[in-house]
Amino acid sequence: MPHLQIFTDGSVNTKLKIGYGACLVVSEQSASVDALKQSIKVKRFEQTSSTKLELQTLLWAVNEAIALANQSELRLTVYTDSQNIIGLPACLPACLPACAACPSGTKQLLLG
């Protein structure tokens, strides 16, 4: 089972409600800094807030990791400074099954 590491961060302009999320999915620890720089992805989100952007960025990054792994099972480690994301493990079993926007594969991945 592949083990991927996800690094996320984001920034939002609260007046314009536009934010940018960035993610880096790392599959091998020995990758060079130059190779890692080329792997950073950035995505624009509209009509968002700082809390919403953090979750949007995480879900986008998880889907990027799933696509990269191309496997039915994988193990993820997420690195973020988002207190909202850090607090998610306590609420995941209760909130993800009801999340219509979250792909079922992502739900299974996050719930373990």
PDB file of N, CA and C in Angstrom:
ATOM      1  N   MET A   1       0.850  -1.171   0.000  1.00  0.00           N
ATOM      2  CA  MET A   1       0.000   0.000   0.000  1.00  0.00           C
ATOM      3  C   MET A   1       0.898   1.237   0.000  1.00  0.00           C
ATOM      4  N   PRO A   2       0.736   2.112  -0.994  1.00  0.00           N
ATOM      5  CA  PRO A   2       1.569   3.321  -1.036  1.00  0.00           C
ATOM      6  C   PRO A   2       1.266   4.259   0.132  1.00  0.00           C
ATOM      7  N   HIS A   3       2.303   4.956   0.596  1.00  0.00           N
ATOM      8  CA  HIS A   3       2.157   5.957   1.649  1.00  0.00           C
ATOM      9  C   HIS A   3       2.553   7.300   1.053  1.00  0.00           C
ATOM     10  N   LEU A   4       1.584   8.214   0.987  1.00  0.00           N
ATOM     11  CA  LEU A   4       1.827   9.546   0.440  1.00  0.00           C
ATOM     12  C   LEU A   4       1.722  10.579   1.545  1.00  0.00           C
ATOM     13  N   GLN A   5       2.489  11.639   1.384  1.00  0.00           N
ATOM     14  CA  GLN A   5       2.420  12.764   2.310  1.00  0.00           C
ATOM     15  C   GLN A   5       1.828  13.948   1.566  1.00  0.00           C
ATOM     16  N   ILE A   6       0.878  14.632   2.223  1.00  0.00           N
ATOM     17  CA  ILE A   6       0.228  15.802   1.628  1.00  0.00           C
ATOM     18  C   ILE A   6       0.546  17.016   2.489  1.00  0.00           C
ATOM     19  N   PHE A   7       1.000  18.074   1.839  1.00  0.00           N
ATOM     20  CA  PHE A   7       1.244  19.357   2.502  1.00  0.00           C
ATOM     21  C   PHE A   7       0.268  20.356   1.895  1.00  0.00           C
ATOM     22  N   THR A   8      -0.470  21.080   2.752  1.00  0.00           N
ATOM     23  CA  THR A   8      -1.441  22.050   2.247  1.00  0.00           C
ATOM     24  C   THR A   8      -1.277  23.397   2.939  1.00  0.00           C
ATOM     25  N   ASP A   9      -1.678  24.434   2.224  1.00  0.00           N
ATOM     26  CA  ASP A   9      -1.758  25.771   2.794  1.00  0.00           C
ATOM     27  C   ASP A   9      -2.666  26.595   1.898  1.00  0.00           C
ATOM     28  N   GLY A  10      -3.120  27.708   2.405  1.00  0.00           N
ATOM     29  CA  GLY A  10      -4.003  28.555   1.626  1.00  0.00           C
ATOM     30  C   GLY A  10      -4.031  29.968   2.159  1.00  0.00           C
ATOM     31  N   SER A  11      -4.563  30.845   1.333  1.00  0.00           N
ATOM     32  CA  SER A  11      -4.714  32.242   1.714  1.00  0.00           C
ATOM     33  C   SER A  11      -5.953  32.787   1.014  1.00  0.00           C
ATOM     34  N   VAL A  12      -6.715  33.604   1.739  1.00  0.00           N
ATOM     35  CA  VAL A  12      -7.955  34.133   1.179  1.00  0.00           C
ATOM     36  C   VAL A  12      -8.031  35.637   1.387  1.00  0.00           C
ATOM     37  N   ASN A  13      -8.583  36.321   0.393  1.00  0.00           N
ATOM     38  CA  ASN A  13      -8.928  37.726   0.523  1.00  0.00           C
ATOM     39  C   ASN A  13     -10.387  37.749   0.951  1.00  0.00           C
ATOM     40  N   THR A  14     -10.642  38.057   2.212  1.00  0.00           N
ATOM     41  CA  THR A  14     -11.994  37.955   2.760  1.00  0.00           C
ATOM     42  C   THR A  14     -12.962  38.968   2.145  1.00  0.00           C
ATOM     43  N   LYS A  15     -12.452  40.105   1.689  1.00  0.00           N
ATOM     44  CA  LYS A  15     -13.335  41.098   1.073  1.00  0.00           C
ATOM     45  C   LYS A  15     -13.808  40.630  -0.298  1.00  0.00           C
ATOM     46  N   LEU A  16     -12.902  40.038  -1.080  1.00  0.00           N
ATOM     47  CA  LEU A  16     -13.256  39.552  -2.412  1.00  0.00           C
ATOM     48  C   LEU A  16     -13.809  38.128  -2.391  1.00  0.00           C
ATOM     49  N   LYS A  17     -13.628  37.433  -1.261  1.00  0.00           N
ATOM     50  CA  LYS A  17     -14.039  36.035  -1.118  1.00  0.00           C
ATOM     51  C   LYS A  17     -13.374  35.139  -2.160  1.00  0.00           C
ATOM     52  N   ILE A  18     -12.109  35.451  -2.444  1.00  0.00           N
ATOM     53  CA  ILE A  18     -11.305  34.656  -3.373  1.00  0.00           C
ATOM     54  C   ILE A  18     -10.088  34.156  -2.616  1.00  0.00           C
ATOM     55  N   GLY A  19      -9.804  32.883  -2.775  1.00  0.00           N
ATOM     56  CA  GLY A  19      -8.654  32.308  -2.089  1.00  0.00           C
ATOM     57  C   GLY A  19      -7.871  31.391  -2.999  1.00  0.00           C
ATOM     58  N   TYR A  20      -6.659  31.127  -2.596  1.00  0.00           N
ATOM     59  CA  TYR A  20      -5.796  30.202  -3.319  1.00  0.00           C
ATOM     60  C   TYR A  20      -5.322  29.135  -2.352  1.00  0.00           C
ATOM     61  N   GLY A  21      -5.471  27.891  -2.762  1.00  0.00           N
ATOM     62  CA  GLY A  21      -4.975  26.776  -1.991  1.00  0.00           C
ATOM     63  C   GLY A  21      -3.787  26.173  -2.722  1.00  0.00           C
ATOM     64  N   ALA A  22      -2.832  25.678  -1.956  1.00  0.00           N
ATOM     65  CA  ALA A  22      -1.663  25.026  -2.541  1.00  0.00           C
ATOM     66  C   ALA A  22      -1.498  23.659  -1.901  1.00  0.00           C
ATOM     67  N   CYS A  23      -1.044  22.712  -2.706  1.00  0.00           N
ATOM     68  CA  CYS A  23      -0.783  21.387  -2.152  1.00  0.00           C
ATOM     69  C   CYS A  23       0.455  20.785  -2.801  1.00  0.00           C
ATOM     70  N   LEU A  24       1.080  19.943  -2.033  1.00  0.00           N
ATOM     71  CA  LEU A  24       2.228  19.169  -2.494  1.00  0.00           C
ATOM     72  C   LEU A  24       2.001  17.742  -2.039  1.00  0.00           C
ATOM     73  N   VAL A  25       1.978  16.819  -2.980  1.00  0.00           N
ATOM     74  CA  VAL A  25       1.829  15.399  -2.673  1.00  0.00           C
ATOM     75  C   VAL A  25       3.190  14.754  -2.908  1.00  0.00           C
ATOM     76  N   VAL A  26       3.735  14.155  -1.852  1.00  0.00           N
ATOM     77  CA  VAL A  26       5.080  13.573  -1.909  1.00  0.00           C
ATOM     78  C   VAL A  26       4.966  12.061  -1.799  1.00  0.00           C
ATOM     79  N   SER A  27       5.560  11.377  -2.759  1.00  0.00           N
ATOM     80  CA  SER A  27       5.525   9.916  -2.727  1.00  0.00           C
ATOM     81  C   SER A  27       6.857   9.307  -2.321  1.00  0.00           C
ATOM     82  N   GLU A  28       7.921  10.043  -2.523  1.00  0.00           N
ATOM     83  CA  GLU A  28       9.225   9.518  -2.117  1.00  0.00           C
ATOM     84  C   GLU A  28      10.006  10.583  -1.362  1.00  0.00           C
ATOM     85  N   GLN A  29      10.525  10.185  -0.229  1.00  0.00           N
ATOM     86  CA  GLN A  29      11.200  11.125   0.660  1.00  0.00           C
ATOM     87  C   GLN A  29      12.533  11.613   0.111  1.00  0.00           C
ATOM     88  N   SER A  30      13.076  10.910  -0.846  1.00  0.00           N
ATOM     89  CA  SER A  30      14.394  11.283  -1.359  1.00  0.00           C
ATOM     90  C   SER A  30      14.319  12.243  -2.540  1.00  0.00           C
ATOM     91  N   ALA A  31      13.130  12.749  -2.861  1.00  0.00           N
ATOM     92  CA  ALA A  31      12.981  13.671  -3.988  1.00  0.00           C
ATOM     93  C   ALA A  31      13.770  14.952  -3.730  1.00  0.00           C
ATOM     94  N   SER A  32      14.349  15.478  -4.780  1.00  0.00           N
ATOM     95  CA  SER A  32      15.133  16.711  -4.654  1.00  0.00           C
ATOM     96  C   SER A  32      14.201  17.913  -4.460  1.00  0.00           C
ATOM     97  N   VAL A  33      14.762  18.972  -3.922  1.00  0.00           N
ATOM     98  CA  VAL A  33      13.985  20.197  -3.717  1.00  0.00           C
ATOM     99  C   VAL A  33      13.473  20.717  -5.057  1.00  0.00           C
ATOM    100  N   ASP A  34      14.292  20.650  -6.088  1.00  0.00           N
ATOM    101  CA  ASP A  34      13.853  21.118  -7.409  1.00  0.00           C
ATOM    102  C   ASP A  34      12.668  20.304  -7.929  1.00  0.00           C
ATOM    103  N   ALA A  35      12.711  18.989  -7.716  1.00  0.00           N
ATOM    104  CA  ALA A  35      11.593  18.139  -8.144  1.00  0.00           C
ATOM    105  C   ALA A  35      10.341  18.470  -7.341  1.00  0.00           C
ATOM    106  N   LEU A  36      10.495  18.712  -6.053  1.00  0.00           N
ATOM    107  CA  LEU A  36       9.346  19.057  -5.213  1.00  0.00           C
ATOM    108  C   LEU A  36       8.736  20.390  -5.629  1.00  0.00           C
ATOM    109  N   LYS A  37       9.579  21.358  -5.956  1.00  0.00           N
ATOM    110  CA  LYS A  37       9.077  22.668  -6.393  1.00  0.00           C
ATOM    111  C   LYS A  37       8.186  22.522  -7.617  1.00  0.00           C
ATOM    112  N   GLN A  38       8.569  21.629  -8.516  1.00  0.00           N
ATOM    113  CA  GLN A  38       7.801  21.415  -9.740  1.00  0.00           C
ATOM    114  C   GLN A  38       6.471  20.711  -9.476  1.00  0.00           C
ATOM    115  N   SER A  39       6.348  20.070  -8.319  1.00  0.00           N
ATOM    116  CA  SER A  39       5.150  19.295  -7.989  1.00  0.00           C
ATOM    117  C   SER A  39       4.101  20.077  -7.215  1.00  0.00           C
ATOM    118  N   ILE A  40       4.428  21.295  -6.787  1.00  0.00           N
ATOM    119  CA  ILE A  40       3.461  22.110  -6.040  1.00  0.00           C
ATOM    120  C   ILE A  40       2.346  22.550  -6.988  1.00  0.00           C
ATOM    121  N   LYS A  41       1.104  22.354  -6.541  1.00  0.00           N
ATOM    122  CA  LYS A  41      -0.054  22.754  -7.341  1.00  0.00           C
ATOM    123  C   LYS A  41      -0.809  23.842  -6.599  1.00  0.00           C
ATOM    124  N   VAL A  42      -1.364  24.772  -7.352  1.00  0.00           N
ATOM    125  CA  VAL A  42      -2.124  25.884  -6.788  1.00  0.00           C
ATOM    126  C   VAL A  42      -3.479  25.937  -7.485  1.00  0.00           C
ATOM    127  N   LYS A  43      -4.514  26.196  -6.703  1.00  0.00           N
ATOM    128  CA  LYS A  43      -5.869  26.268  -7.257  1.00  0.00           C
ATOM    129  C   LYS A  43      -6.595  27.470  -6.672  1.00  0.00           C
ATOM    130  N   ARG A  44      -7.346  28.149  -7.512  1.00  0.00           N
ATOM    131  CA  ARG A  44      -8.137  29.308  -7.098  1.00  0.00           C
ATOM    132  C   ARG A  44      -9.540  28.853  -6.697  1.00  0.00           C
ATOM    133  N   PHE A  45     -10.031  29.397  -5.581  1.00  0.00           N
ATOM    134  CA  PHE A  45     -11.381  29.107  -5.107  1.00  0.00           C
ATOM    135  C   PHE A  45     -12.122  30.426  -4.963  1.00  0.00           C
ATOM    136  N   GLU A  46     -13.354  30.474  -5.435  1.00  0.00           N
ATOM    137  CA  GLU A  46     -14.169  31.687  -5.351  1.00  0.00           C
ATOM    138  C   GLU A  46     -15.324  31.484  -4.382  1.00  0.00           C
ATOM    139  N   GLN A  47     -15.878  32.601  -3.917  1.00  0.00           N
ATOM    140  CA  GLN A  47     -16.974  32.578  -2.939  1.00  0.00           C
ATOM    141  C   GLN A  47     -16.610  31.694  -1.746  1.00  0.00           C
ATOM    142  N   THR A  48     -15.445  31.986  -1.152  1.00  0.00           N
ATOM    143  CA  THR A  48     -14.933  31.163  -0.065  1.00  0.00           C
ATOM    144  C   THR A  48     -14.585  32.012   1.145  1.00  0.00           C
ATOM    145  N   SER A  49     -14.333  31.347   2.229  1.00  0.00           N
ATOM    146  CA  SER A  49     -13.866  31.988   3.459  1.00  0.00           C
ATOM    147  C   SER A  49     -12.592  31.252   3.876  1.00  0.00           C
ATOM    148  N   SER A  50     -11.929  31.722   4.904  1.00  0.00           N
ATOM    149  CA  SER A  50     -10.685  31.061   5.306  1.00  0.00           C
ATOM    150  C   SER A  50     -10.942  29.628   5.771  1.00  0.00           C
ATOM    151  N   THR A  51     -11.997  29.417   6.539  1.00  0.00           N
ATOM    152  CA  THR A  51     -12.321  28.073   7.010  1.00  0.00           C
ATOM    153  C   THR A  51     -12.711  27.164   5.848  1.00  0.00           C
ATOM    154  N   LYS A  52     -13.559  27.663   4.980  1.00  0.00           N
ATOM    155  CA  LYS A  52     -14.003  26.877   3.825  1.00  0.00           C
ATOM    156  C   LYS A  52     -12.824  26.564   2.897  1.00  0.00           C
ATOM    157  N   LEU A  53     -11.946  27.539   2.705  1.00  0.00           N
ATOM    158  CA  LEU A  53     -10.787  27.338   1.833  1.00  0.00           C
ATOM    159  C   LEU A  53      -9.885  26.221   2.353  1.00  0.00           C
ATOM    160  N   GLU A  54      -9.686  26.172   3.659  1.00  0.00           N
ATOM    161  CA  GLU A  54      -8.837  25.122   4.227  1.00  0.00           C
ATOM    162  C   GLU A  54      -9.405  23.740   3.917  1.00  0.00           C
ATOM    163  N   LEU A  55     -10.713  23.578   4.047  1.00  0.00           N
ATOM    164  CA  LEU A  55     -11.339  22.296   3.765  1.00  0.00           C
ATOM    165  C   LEU A  55     -11.350  22.007   2.263  1.00  0.00           C
ATOM    166  N   GLN A  56     -11.643  23.023   1.447  1.00  0.00           N
ATOM    167  CA  GLN A  56     -11.621  22.838   0.000  1.00  0.00           C
ATOM    168  C   GLN A  56     -10.235  22.395  -0.463  1.00  0.00           C
ATOM    169  N   THR A  57      -9.207  23.013   0.087  1.00  0.00           N
ATOM    170  CA  THR A  57      -7.836  22.676  -0.301  1.00  0.00           C
ATOM    171  C   THR A  57      -7.490  21.256   0.114  1.00  0.00           C
ATOM    172  N   LEU A  58      -7.890  20.856   1.318  1.00  0.00           N
ATOM    173  CA  LEU A  58      -7.612  19.488   1.768  1.00  0.00           C
ATOM    174  C   LEU A  58      -8.311  18.465   0.878  1.00  0.00           C
ATOM    175  N   LEU A  59      -9.590  18.665   0.593  1.00  0.00           N
ATOM    176  CA  LEU A  59     -10.326  17.708  -0.239  1.00  0.00           C
ATOM    177  C   LEU A  59      -9.735  17.632  -1.643  1.00  0.00           C
ATOM    178  N   TRP A  60      -9.360  18.765  -2.198  1.00  0.00           N
ATOM    179  CA  TRP A  60      -8.715  18.796  -3.511  1.00  0.00           C
ATOM    180  C   TRP A  60      -7.392  18.035  -3.463  1.00  0.00           C
ATOM    181  N   ALA A  61      -6.595  18.264  -2.414  1.00  0.00           N
ATOM    182  CA  ALA A  61      -5.300  17.591  -2.280  1.00  0.00           C
ATOM    183  C   ALA A  61      -5.465  16.079  -2.119  1.00  0.00           C
ATOM    184  N   VAL A  62      -6.465  15.653  -1.358  1.00  0.00           N
ATOM    185  CA  VAL A  62      -6.720  14.220  -1.196  1.00  0.00           C
ATOM    186  C   VAL A  62      -7.091  13.597  -2.538  1.00  0.00           C
ATOM    187  N   ASN A  63      -7.917  14.279  -3.306  1.00  0.00           N
ATOM    188  CA  ASN A  63      -8.269  13.761  -4.630  1.00  0.00           C
ATOM    189  C   ASN A  63      -7.057  13.722  -5.556  1.00  0.00           C
ATOM    190  N   GLU A  64      -6.161  14.703  -5.446  1.00  0.00           N
ATOM    191  CA  GLU A  64      -4.917  14.680  -6.228  1.00  0.00           C
ATOM    192  C   GLU A  64      -4.072  13.466  -5.833  1.00  0.00           C
ATOM    193  N   ALA A  65      -4.005  13.174  -4.536  1.00  0.00           N
ATOM    194  CA  ALA A  65      -3.230  12.029  -4.051  1.00  0.00           C
ATOM    195  C   ALA A  65      -3.820  10.715  -4.546  1.00  0.00           C
ATOM    196  N   ILE A  66      -5.142  10.620  -4.520  1.00  0.00           N
ATOM    197  CA  ILE A  66      -5.811   9.408  -5.012  1.00  0.00           C
ATOM    198  C   ILE A  66      -5.483   9.195  -6.486  1.00  0.00           C
ATOM    199  N   ALA A  67      -5.549  10.265  -7.266  1.00  0.00           N
ATOM    200  CA  ALA A  67      -5.237  10.160  -8.693  1.00  0.00           C
ATOM    201  C   ALA A  67      -3.776   9.780  -8.917  1.00  0.00           C
ATOM    202  N   LEU A  68      -2.889  10.345  -8.123  1.00  0.00           N
ATOM    203  CA  LEU A  68      -1.460  10.056  -8.259  1.00  0.00           C
ATOM    204  C   LEU A  68      -1.155   8.600  -7.907  1.00  0.00           C
ATOM    205  N   ALA A  69      -1.777   8.099  -6.861  1.00  0.00           N
ATOM    206  CA  ALA A  69      -1.500   6.737  -6.400  1.00  0.00           C
ATOM    207  C   ALA A  69      -2.072   5.692  -7.343  1.00  0.00           C
ATOM    208  N   ASN A  70      -3.200   5.996  -7.960  1.00  0.00           N
ATOM    209  CA  ASN A  70      -3.823   5.061  -8.888  1.00  0.00           C
ATOM    210  C   ASN A  70      -3.969   3.673  -8.258  1.00  0.00           C
ATOM    211  N   GLN A  71      -4.311   3.649  -6.985  1.00  0.00           N
ATOM    212  CA  GLN A  71      -4.446   2.398  -6.229  1.00  0.00           C
ATOM    213  C   GLN A  71      -5.813   2.363  -5.564  1.00  0.00           C
ATOM    214  N   SER A  72      -6.262   1.174  -5.218  1.00  0.00           N
ATOM    215  CA  SER A  72      -7.528   1.077  -4.498  1.00  0.00           C
ATOM    216  C   SER A  72      -7.353   1.429  -3.022  1.00  0.00           C
ATOM    217  N   GLU A  73      -6.152   1.238  -2.494  1.00  0.00           N
ATOM    218  CA  GLU A  73      -5.872   1.575  -1.106  1.00  0.00           C
ATOM    219  C   GLU A  73      -4.593   2.382  -1.033  1.00  0.00           C
ATOM    220  N   LEU A  74      -4.561   3.334  -0.121  1.00  0.00           N
ATOM    221  CA  LEU A  74      -3.342   4.056   0.138  1.00  0.00           C
ATOM    222  C   LEU A  74      -3.382   4.654   1.532  1.00  0.00           C
ATOM    223  N   ARG A  75      -2.222   4.991   2.016  1.00  0.00           N
ATOM    224  CA  ARG A  75      -2.089   5.600   3.343  1.00  0.00           C
ATOM    225  C   ARG A  75      -1.624   7.039   3.158  1.00  0.00           C
ATOM    226  N   LEU A  76      -2.268   7.968   3.867  1.00  0.00           N
ATOM    227  CA  LEU A  76      -1.928   9.387   3.749  1.00  0.00           C
ATOM    228  C   LEU A  76      -1.500   9.955   5.092  1.00  0.00           C
ATOM    229  N   THR A  77      -0.530  10.842   5.035  1.00  0.00           N
ATOM    230  CA  THR A  77      -0.185  11.685   6.175  1.00  0.00           C
ATOM    231  C   THR A  77      -0.359  13.119   5.698  1.00  0.00           C
ATOM    232  N   VAL A  78      -1.153  13.897   6.425  1.00  0.00           N
ATOM    233  CA  VAL A  78      -1.445  15.275   6.039  1.00  0.00           C
ATOM    234  C   VAL A  78      -0.696  16.223   6.962  1.00  0.00           C
ATOM    235  N   TYR A  79      -0.015  17.194   6.365  1.00  0.00           N
ATOM    236  CA  TYR A  79       0.677  18.244   7.108  1.00  0.00           C
ATOM    237  C   TYR A  79      -0.001  19.567   6.787  1.00  0.00           C
ATOM    238  N   THR A  80      -0.480  20.258   7.820  1.00  0.00           N
ATOM    239  CA  THR A  80      -1.170  21.532   7.641  1.00  0.00           C
ATOM    240  C   THR A  80      -1.047  22.349   8.918  1.00  0.00           C
ATOM    241  N   ASP A  81      -1.206  23.657   8.783  1.00  0.00           N
ATOM    242  CA  ASP A  81      -1.239  24.502   9.979  1.00  0.00           C
ATOM    243  C   ASP A  81      -2.677  24.909  10.310  1.00  0.00           C
ATOM    244  N   SER A  82      -3.638  24.335   9.605  1.00  0.00           N
ATOM    245  CA  SER A  82      -5.045  24.671   9.792  1.00  0.00           C
ATOM    246  C   SER A  82      -5.610  24.000  11.034  1.00  0.00           C
ATOM    247  N   GLN A  83      -6.022  24.797  12.005  1.00  0.00           N
ATOM    248  CA  GLN A  83      -6.626  24.254  13.219  1.00  0.00           C
ATOM    249  C   GLN A  83      -7.962  23.567  12.907  1.00  0.00           C
ATOM    250  N   ASN A  84      -8.664  24.032  11.873  1.00  0.00           N
ATOM    251  CA  ASN A  84      -9.916  23.393  11.475  1.00  0.00           C
ATOM    252  C   ASN A  84      -9.667  21.982  10.959  1.00  0.00           C
ATOM    253  N   ILE A  85      -8.614  21.802  10.190  1.00  0.00           N
ATOM    254  CA  ILE A  85      -8.280  20.474   9.653  1.00  0.00           C
ATOM    255  C   ILE A  85      -7.731  19.589  10.766  1.00  0.00           C
ATOM    256  N   ILE A  86      -6.896  20.139  11.618  1.00  0.00           N
ATOM    257  CA  ILE A  86      -6.320  19.362  12.717  1.00  0.00           C
ATOM    258  C   ILE A  86      -7.425  18.811  13.618  1.00  0.00           C
ATOM    259  N   GLY A  87      -8.510  19.560  13.778  1.00  0.00           N
ATOM    260  CA  GLY A  87      -9.620  19.119  14.614  1.00  0.00           C
ATOM    261  C   GLY A  87     -10.574  18.151  13.936  1.00  0.00           C
ATOM    262  N   LEU A  88     -10.381  17.887  12.636  1.00  0.00           N
ATOM    263  CA  LEU A  88     -11.301  17.018  11.915  1.00  0.00           C
ATOM    264  C   LEU A  88     -11.347  15.566  12.389  1.00  0.00           C
ATOM    265  N   PRO A  89     -10.240  14.919  12.757  1.00  0.00           N
ATOM    266  CA  PRO A  89     -10.337  13.493  13.101  1.00  0.00           C
ATOM    267  C   PRO A  89     -11.414  13.186  14.141  1.00  0.00           C
ATOM    268  N   ALA A  90     -11.679  14.089  15.041  1.00  0.00           N
ATOM    269  CA  ALA A  90     -12.682  13.850  16.074  1.00  0.00           C
ATOM    270  C   ALA A  90     -14.100  13.837  15.498  1.00  0.00           C
ATOM    271  N   CYS A  91     -14.326  14.580  14.404  1.00  0.00           N
ATOM    272  CA  CYS A  91     -15.691  14.667  13.879  1.00  0.00           C
ATOM    273  C   CYS A  91     -15.896  13.857  12.604  1.00  0.00           C
ATOM    274  N   LEU A  92     -14.865  13.303  12.000  1.00  0.00           N
ATOM    275  CA  LEU A  92     -15.016  12.607  10.716  1.00  0.00           C
ATOM    276  C   LEU A  92     -16.067  11.501  10.716  1.00  0.00           C
ATOM    277  N   PRO A  93     -16.072  10.589  11.684  1.00  0.00           N
ATOM    278  CA  PRO A  93     -17.078   9.525  11.614  1.00  0.00           C
ATOM    279  C   PRO A  93     -18.504  10.057  11.592  1.00  0.00           C
ATOM    280  N   ALA A  94     -18.752  11.179  12.233  1.00  0.00           N
ATOM    281  CA  ALA A  94     -20.106  11.728  12.289  1.00  0.00           C
ATOM    282  C   ALA A  94     -20.447  12.560  11.062  1.00  0.00           C
ATOM    283  N   CYS A  95     -19.495  13.303  10.515  1.00  0.00           N
ATOM    284  CA  CYS A  95     -19.853  14.265   9.476  1.00  0.00           C
ATOM    285  C   CYS A  95     -19.637  13.771   8.054  1.00  0.00           C
ATOM    286  N   LEU A  96     -18.677  12.894   7.782  1.00  0.00           N
ATOM    287  CA  LEU A  96     -18.429  12.493   6.401  1.00  0.00           C
ATOM    288  C   LEU A  96     -19.512  11.628   5.775  1.00  0.00           C
ATOM    289  N   PRO A  97     -20.124  10.688   6.473  1.00  0.00           N
ATOM    290  CA  PRO A  97     -21.143   9.876   5.795  1.00  0.00           C
ATOM    291  C   PRO A  97     -22.282  10.707   5.216  1.00  0.00           C
ATOM    292  N   ALA A  98     -22.554  11.857   5.788  1.00  0.00           N
ATOM    293  CA  ALA A  98     -23.649  12.697   5.310  1.00  0.00           C
ATOM    294  C   ALA A  98     -23.203  13.715   4.272  1.00  0.00           C
ATOM    295  N   CYS A  99     -21.932  13.758   3.954  1.00  0.00           N
ATOM    296  CA  CYS A  99     -21.401  14.766   3.035  1.00  0.00           C
ATOM    297  C   CYS A  99     -21.625  14.343   1.586  1.00  0.00           C
ATOM    298  N   ALA A 100     -22.613  14.934   0.933  1.00  0.00           N
ATOM    299  CA  ALA A 100     -22.957  14.562  -0.440  1.00  0.00           C
ATOM    300  C   ALA A 100     -21.885  14.985  -1.435  1.00  0.00           C
ATOM    301  N   ALA A 101     -21.142  16.048  -1.137  1.00  0.00           N
ATOM    302  CA  ALA A 101     -20.136  16.562  -2.066  1.00  0.00           C
ATOM    303  C   ALA A 101     -18.825  15.790  -2.005  1.00  0.00           C
ATOM    304  N   CYS A 102     -18.648  14.968  -0.996  1.00  0.00           N
ATOM    305  CA  CYS A 102     -17.403  14.240  -0.800  1.00  0.00           C
ATOM    306  C   CYS A 102     -17.484  12.890  -1.511  1.00  0.00           C
ATOM    307  N   PRO A 103     -16.576  12.600  -2.473  1.00  0.00           N
ATOM    308  CA  PRO A 103     -16.618  11.308  -3.160  1.00  0.00           C
ATOM    309  C   PRO A 103     -16.506  10.157  -2.165  1.00  0.00           C
ATOM    310  N   SER A 104     -17.204   9.056  -2.438  1.00  0.00           N
ATOM    311  CA  SER A 104     -17.221   7.931  -1.500  1.00  0.00           C
ATOM    312  C   SER A 104     -15.823   7.383  -1.262  1.00  0.00           C
ATOM    313  N   GLY A 105     -14.955   7.392  -2.264  1.00  0.00           N
ATOM    314  CA  GLY A 105     -13.590   6.921  -2.076  1.00  0.00           C
ATOM    315  C   GLY A 105     -12.844   7.783  -1.090  1.00  0.00           C
ATOM    316  N   THR A 106     -13.092   9.080  -1.120  1.00  0.00           N
ATOM    317  CA  THR A 106     -12.449   9.990  -0.179  1.00  0.00           C
ATOM    318  C   THR A 106     -12.971   9.738   1.228  1.00  0.00           C
ATOM    319  N   LYS A 107     -14.281   9.503   1.354  1.00  0.00           N
ATOM    320  CA  LYS A 107     -14.858   9.199   2.665  1.00  0.00           C
ATOM    321  C   LYS A 107     -14.192   7.965   3.257  1.00  0.00           C
ATOM    322  N   GLN A 108     -14.086   6.909   2.471  1.00  0.00           N
ATOM    323  CA  GLN A 108     -13.477   5.675   2.961  1.00  0.00           C
ATOM    324  C   GLN A 108     -12.046   5.919   3.350  1.00  0.00           C
ATOM    325  N   LEU A 109     -11.324   6.687   2.551  1.00  0.00           N
ATOM    326  CA  LEU A 109      -9.930   6.986   2.814  1.00  0.00           C
ATOM    327  C   LEU A 109      -9.770   7.732   4.125  1.00  0.00           C
ATOM    328  N   LEU A 110     -10.597   8.751   4.342  1.00  0.00           N
ATOM    329  CA  LEU A 110     -10.487   9.561   5.536  1.00  0.00           C
ATOM    330  C   LEU A 110     -10.968   8.831   6.787  1.00  0.00           C
ATOM    331  N   LEU A 111     -11.964   7.984   6.613  1.00  0.00           N
ATOM    332  CA  LEU A 111     -12.484   7.260   7.769  1.00  0.00           C
ATOM    333  C   LEU A 111     -11.630   6.057   8.128  1.00  0.00           C
ATOM    334  N   GLY A 112     -10.802   5.605   7.187  1.00  0.00           N
ATOM    335  CA  GLY A 112      -9.917   4.475   7.463  1.00  0.00           C
ATOM    336  C   GLY A 112     -10.658   3.223   7.259  1.00  0.00           C
TER     337      GLY A 112
END
